[in-house]
Amino acid sequence: MSCKSGKSGKDPSPVLVSNLHQVNPDKGQVQVEGYRKLRDGGEGMFYWRQTRQPLNDGGMYVASSVRNNGMWVRHVGKVIQSRHYGLPLGMDEDVSQRVQAMITAADRERIPEIFFSKGVYVLNTVTMGPGIHFRGEEGSILKKKARAKKFDRMFTTQGLRYYGKEDSPAIRFSNLVFDGSLDAQGPYQNYE
């Protein structure tokens, strides 16, 4: 894409998720070539959505630094992928905020599935609503953050509860390994 930018006069090249905020929204859409580097799994199409309250979650929504009346929104179809958010990272880094952003975007955009590419995802607690499918590639591990607090869960529905006359749509997990290793959590103290 080669349209003029309001600040530097030229859009970044290549356009990555990490520099998408610098792209002038005049063309209305842009092909992103990666998250942090070319073809690292973060590539995809973004389109410009005008709004008074732009969001910036680092994967689905990217607020503009060129204009304050909108945001770039990733076109994903029916699946949000962990690589859209620059994941997985290092084995010991807590990625709860990024996974929560994926869940929130899926709920907001009514996207039924989140896909985790092969890797280890260290989580504290994330909140999810009904009807989402968490699916992993062979070797995808959701690992509980070490030294969790009492009554601390990897997944909760607190705050996104379902109220209705019919049963809520099922939350599904497939092809994921859950690791809540006792050794990493420390000694039992009545509540774990």
Short mmCIF file of C-alpha atoms in Angstrom, two decimals:
data_model
loop_
_atom_site.label_atom_id
_atom_site.label_comp_id
_atom_site.label_asym_id
_atom_site.label_seq_id
_atom_site.Cartn_x
_atom_site.Cartn_y
_atom_site.Cartn_z
CA MET A 1 0.00 0.00 0.00
CA SER A 2 1.41 3.38 -0.86
CA CYS A 3 -0.91 6.15 0.24
CA LYS A 4 0.20 9.36 1.92
CA SER A 5 0.31 9.45 5.70
CA GLY A 6 -0.67 12.54 7.67
CA LYS A 7 2.50 12.51 9.81
CA SER A 8 5.53 11.28 7.89
CA GLY A 9 4.20 11.59 4.32
CA LYS A 10 4.58 7.88 3.66
CA ASP A 11 3.12 4.71 5.14
CA PRO A 12 5.50 2.20 6.74
CA SER A 13 6.83 -0.55 4.51
CA PRO A 14 6.24 -3.37 5.07
CA VAL A 15 2.95 -2.80 6.88
CA LEU A 16 2.87 -4.95 10.03
CA VAL A 17 0.40 -5.07 12.92
CA SER A 18 3.11 -3.41 15.02
CA ASN A 19 3.15 -0.31 12.76
CA LEU A 20 -0.41 -0.37 11.36
CA HIS A 21 -1.37 2.58 13.60
CA GLN A 22 0.81 4.77 11.34
CA VAL A 23 -1.08 3.93 8.12
CA ASN A 24 -3.36 6.61 6.69
CA PRO A 25 -6.93 5.25 6.53
CA ASP A 26 -7.84 7.04 3.25
CA LYS A 27 -7.83 3.82 1.19
CA GLY A 28 -10.17 2.11 3.63
CA GLN A 29 -8.32 -1.21 3.75
CA VAL A 30 -4.79 -2.51 3.95
CA GLN A 31 -3.03 -5.86 3.65
CA VAL A 32 -0.77 -6.45 6.66
CA GLU A 33 2.26 -8.66 6.00
CA GLY A 34 2.94 -9.93 9.54
CA TYR A 35 2.72 -9.09 13.23
CA ARG A 36 6.31 -8.13 14.13
CA LYS A 37 8.05 -9.39 10.98
CA LEU A 38 7.11 -10.63 7.52
CA ARG A 39 4.96 -13.78 7.37
CA ASP A 40 5.09 -14.57 11.09
CA GLY A 41 1.39 -15.53 11.16
CA GLY A 42 0.03 -12.05 11.88
CA GLU A 43 -0.67 -11.21 8.25
CA GLY A 44 -4.16 -10.42 7.02
CA MET A 45 -6.59 -7.82 5.74
CA PHE A 46 -7.68 -4.84 7.86
CA TYR A 47 -10.42 -2.37 7.02
CA TRP A 48 -11.11 1.09 8.42
CA ARG A 49 -14.10 1.47 10.76
CA GLN A 50 -15.13 4.95 11.85
CA THR A 51 -16.06 5.21 15.50
CA ARG A 52 -15.93 7.76 18.29
CA GLN A 53 -14.36 5.20 20.63
CA PRO A 54 -11.52 3.42 18.82
CA LEU A 55 -10.27 0.22 20.40
CA ASN A 56 -6.70 -1.02 20.47
CA ASP A 57 -6.24 -4.66 21.49
CA GLY A 58 -3.11 -5.47 19.50
CA GLY A 59 -4.67 -8.01 17.15
CA MET A 60 -8.26 -7.45 16.03
CA TYR A 61 -8.42 -3.69 16.58
CA VAL A 62 -5.64 -1.16 16.02
CA ALA A 63 -6.28 2.50 16.85
CA SER A 64 -4.82 5.01 14.43
CA SER A 65 -2.15 7.53 15.36
CA VAL A 66 -2.99 9.40 12.12
CA ARG A 67 -6.70 9.99 12.92
CA ASN A 68 -8.69 9.75 16.12
CA ASN A 69 -12.10 9.02 14.58
CA GLY A 70 -11.69 5.32 13.89
CA MET A 71 -9.66 2.15 14.01
CA TRP A 72 -8.33 -0.62 11.82
CA VAL A 73 -10.33 -3.86 12.19
CA ARG A 74 -8.99 -7.25 11.13
CA HIS A 75 -11.12 -9.29 8.75
CA VAL A 76 -11.05 -12.82 10.19
CA GLY A 77 -14.17 -14.63 9.05
CA LYS A 78 -15.17 -17.21 11.67
CA VAL A 79 -11.83 -17.82 13.45
CA ILE A 80 -9.51 -15.59 15.49
CA GLN A 81 -6.00 -17.03 15.56
CA SER A 82 -3.45 -16.64 18.33
CA ARG A 83 -0.90 -15.46 15.76
CA HIS A 84 -3.17 -12.48 14.99
CA TYR A 85 -2.15 -11.31 18.47
CA GLY A 86 1.55 -12.11 18.14
CA LEU A 87 1.26 -15.35 20.13
CA PRO A 88 2.74 -17.65 21.29
CA LEU A 89 5.58 -15.84 23.02
CA GLY A 90 8.20 -17.18 25.42
CA MET A 91 7.32 -20.16 27.59
CA ASP A 92 7.16 -18.24 30.89
CA GLU A 93 5.41 -15.04 29.79
CA ASP A 94 1.85 -14.50 31.03
CA VAL A 95 -0.34 -13.96 27.96
CA SER A 96 -3.66 -13.61 29.83
CA GLN A 97 -4.28 -10.06 28.58
CA ARG A 98 -3.81 -11.03 24.93
CA VAL A 99 -5.98 -14.14 25.27
CA GLN A 100 -8.62 -12.02 27.05
CA ALA A 101 -8.45 -9.56 24.13
CA MET A 102 -9.06 -12.48 21.73
CA ILE A 103 -12.09 -13.61 23.76
CA THR A 104 -13.48 -10.08 24.02
CA ALA A 105 -13.08 -9.51 20.26
CA ALA A 106 -14.73 -12.85 19.49
CA ASP A 107 -17.66 -11.91 21.71
CA ARG A 108 -17.93 -8.37 20.30
CA GLU A 109 -17.71 -9.47 16.64
CA ARG A 110 -19.69 -12.72 17.15
CA ILE A 111 -16.79 -14.90 16.00
CA PRO A 112 -17.41 -18.47 17.17
CA GLU A 113 -13.86 -19.86 17.34
CA ILE A 114 -10.43 -19.05 18.75
CA PHE A 115 -7.53 -21.11 17.39
CA PHE A 116 -4.27 -21.60 19.31
CA SER A 117 -1.25 -22.44 17.18
CA LYS A 118 1.37 -24.82 18.58
CA GLY A 119 3.04 -23.42 21.68
CA VAL A 120 2.73 -22.83 25.42
CA TYR A 121 0.28 -20.17 26.62
CA VAL A 122 0.75 -19.18 30.27
CA LEU A 123 -2.54 -17.93 31.70
CA ASN A 124 -3.66 -16.48 34.97
CA THR A 125 -7.45 -16.04 34.70
CA VAL A 126 -9.48 -15.14 31.61
CA THR A 127 -13.22 -14.46 31.45
CA MET A 128 -15.28 -16.02 28.70
CA GLY A 129 -18.88 -16.02 27.60
CA PRO A 130 -21.06 -18.76 26.15
CA GLY A 131 -20.82 -20.28 22.71
CA ILE A 132 -17.11 -20.02 22.02
CA HIS A 133 -14.94 -22.86 20.74
CA PHE A 134 -11.30 -22.93 21.84
CA ARG A 135 -9.37 -25.13 19.43
CA GLY A 136 -5.69 -25.96 19.36
CA GLU A 137 -3.16 -27.30 16.95
CA GLU A 138 -1.24 -30.43 18.00
CA GLY A 139 1.16 -29.26 20.74
CA SER A 140 -0.97 -26.35 22.01
CA ILE A 141 -0.69 -26.12 25.82
CA LEU A 142 -2.64 -23.80 28.11
CA LYS A 143 -0.54 -23.60 31.26
CA LYS A 144 -1.73 -22.14 34.56
CA LYS A 145 0.48 -19.32 35.81
CA ALA A 146 2.68 -20.48 38.69
CA ARG A 147 1.85 -19.49 42.26
CA ALA A 148 -1.81 -18.74 41.59
CA LYS A 149 -3.95 -17.20 44.35
CA LYS A 150 -6.66 -19.04 46.23
CA PHE A 151 -9.84 -19.74 44.23
CA ASP A 152 -7.92 -18.76 41.11
CA ARG A 153 -9.12 -20.44 37.93
CA MET A 154 -7.74 -20.45 34.42
CA PHE A 155 -11.21 -19.78 32.96
CA THR A 156 -14.25 -18.11 34.51
CA THR A 157 -17.58 -16.78 33.29
CA GLN A 158 -17.77 -14.07 35.98
CA GLY A 159 -18.83 -10.87 34.24
CA LEU A 160 -19.97 -12.58 31.02
CA ARG A 161 -22.75 -14.69 32.43
CA TYR A 162 -25.62 -15.88 30.29
CA TYR A 163 -29.21 -15.03 31.22
CA GLY A 164 -31.96 -16.55 29.14
CA LYS A 165 -34.86 -18.97 29.06
CA GLU A 166 -32.94 -21.49 26.94
CA ASP A 167 -29.70 -23.21 27.82
CA SER A 168 -26.64 -21.17 26.95
CA PRO A 169 -24.59 -22.22 23.93
CA ALA A 170 -21.81 -24.61 24.98
CA ILE A 171 -18.24 -23.51 25.57
CA ARG A 172 -16.05 -26.08 23.83
CA PHE A 173 -12.37 -26.96 24.05
CA SER A 174 -10.71 -29.26 21.53
CA ASN A 175 -7.16 -30.44 20.91
CA LEU A 176 -5.71 -28.43 23.82
CA VAL A 177 -3.57 -29.66 26.72
CA PHE A 178 -4.24 -28.05 30.11
CA ASP A 179 -1.29 -27.83 32.51
CA GLY A 180 -2.10 -26.79 36.07
CA SER A 181 0.91 -28.57 37.53
CA LEU A 182 0.82 -28.94 41.31
CA ASP A 183 4.61 -28.55 41.39
CA ALA A 184 4.36 -25.05 39.89
CA GLN A 185 1.57 -23.96 42.26
CA GLY A 186 3.38 -24.54 45.55
CA PRO A 187 2.20 -26.27 48.72
CA TYR A 188 -1.48 -26.80 49.44
CA GLN A 189 -2.89 -24.23 51.89
CA ASN A 190 -6.59 -25.12 52.21
CA TYR A 191 -8.03 -23.53 49.04
CA GLU A 192 -6.11 -24.61 45.93
#
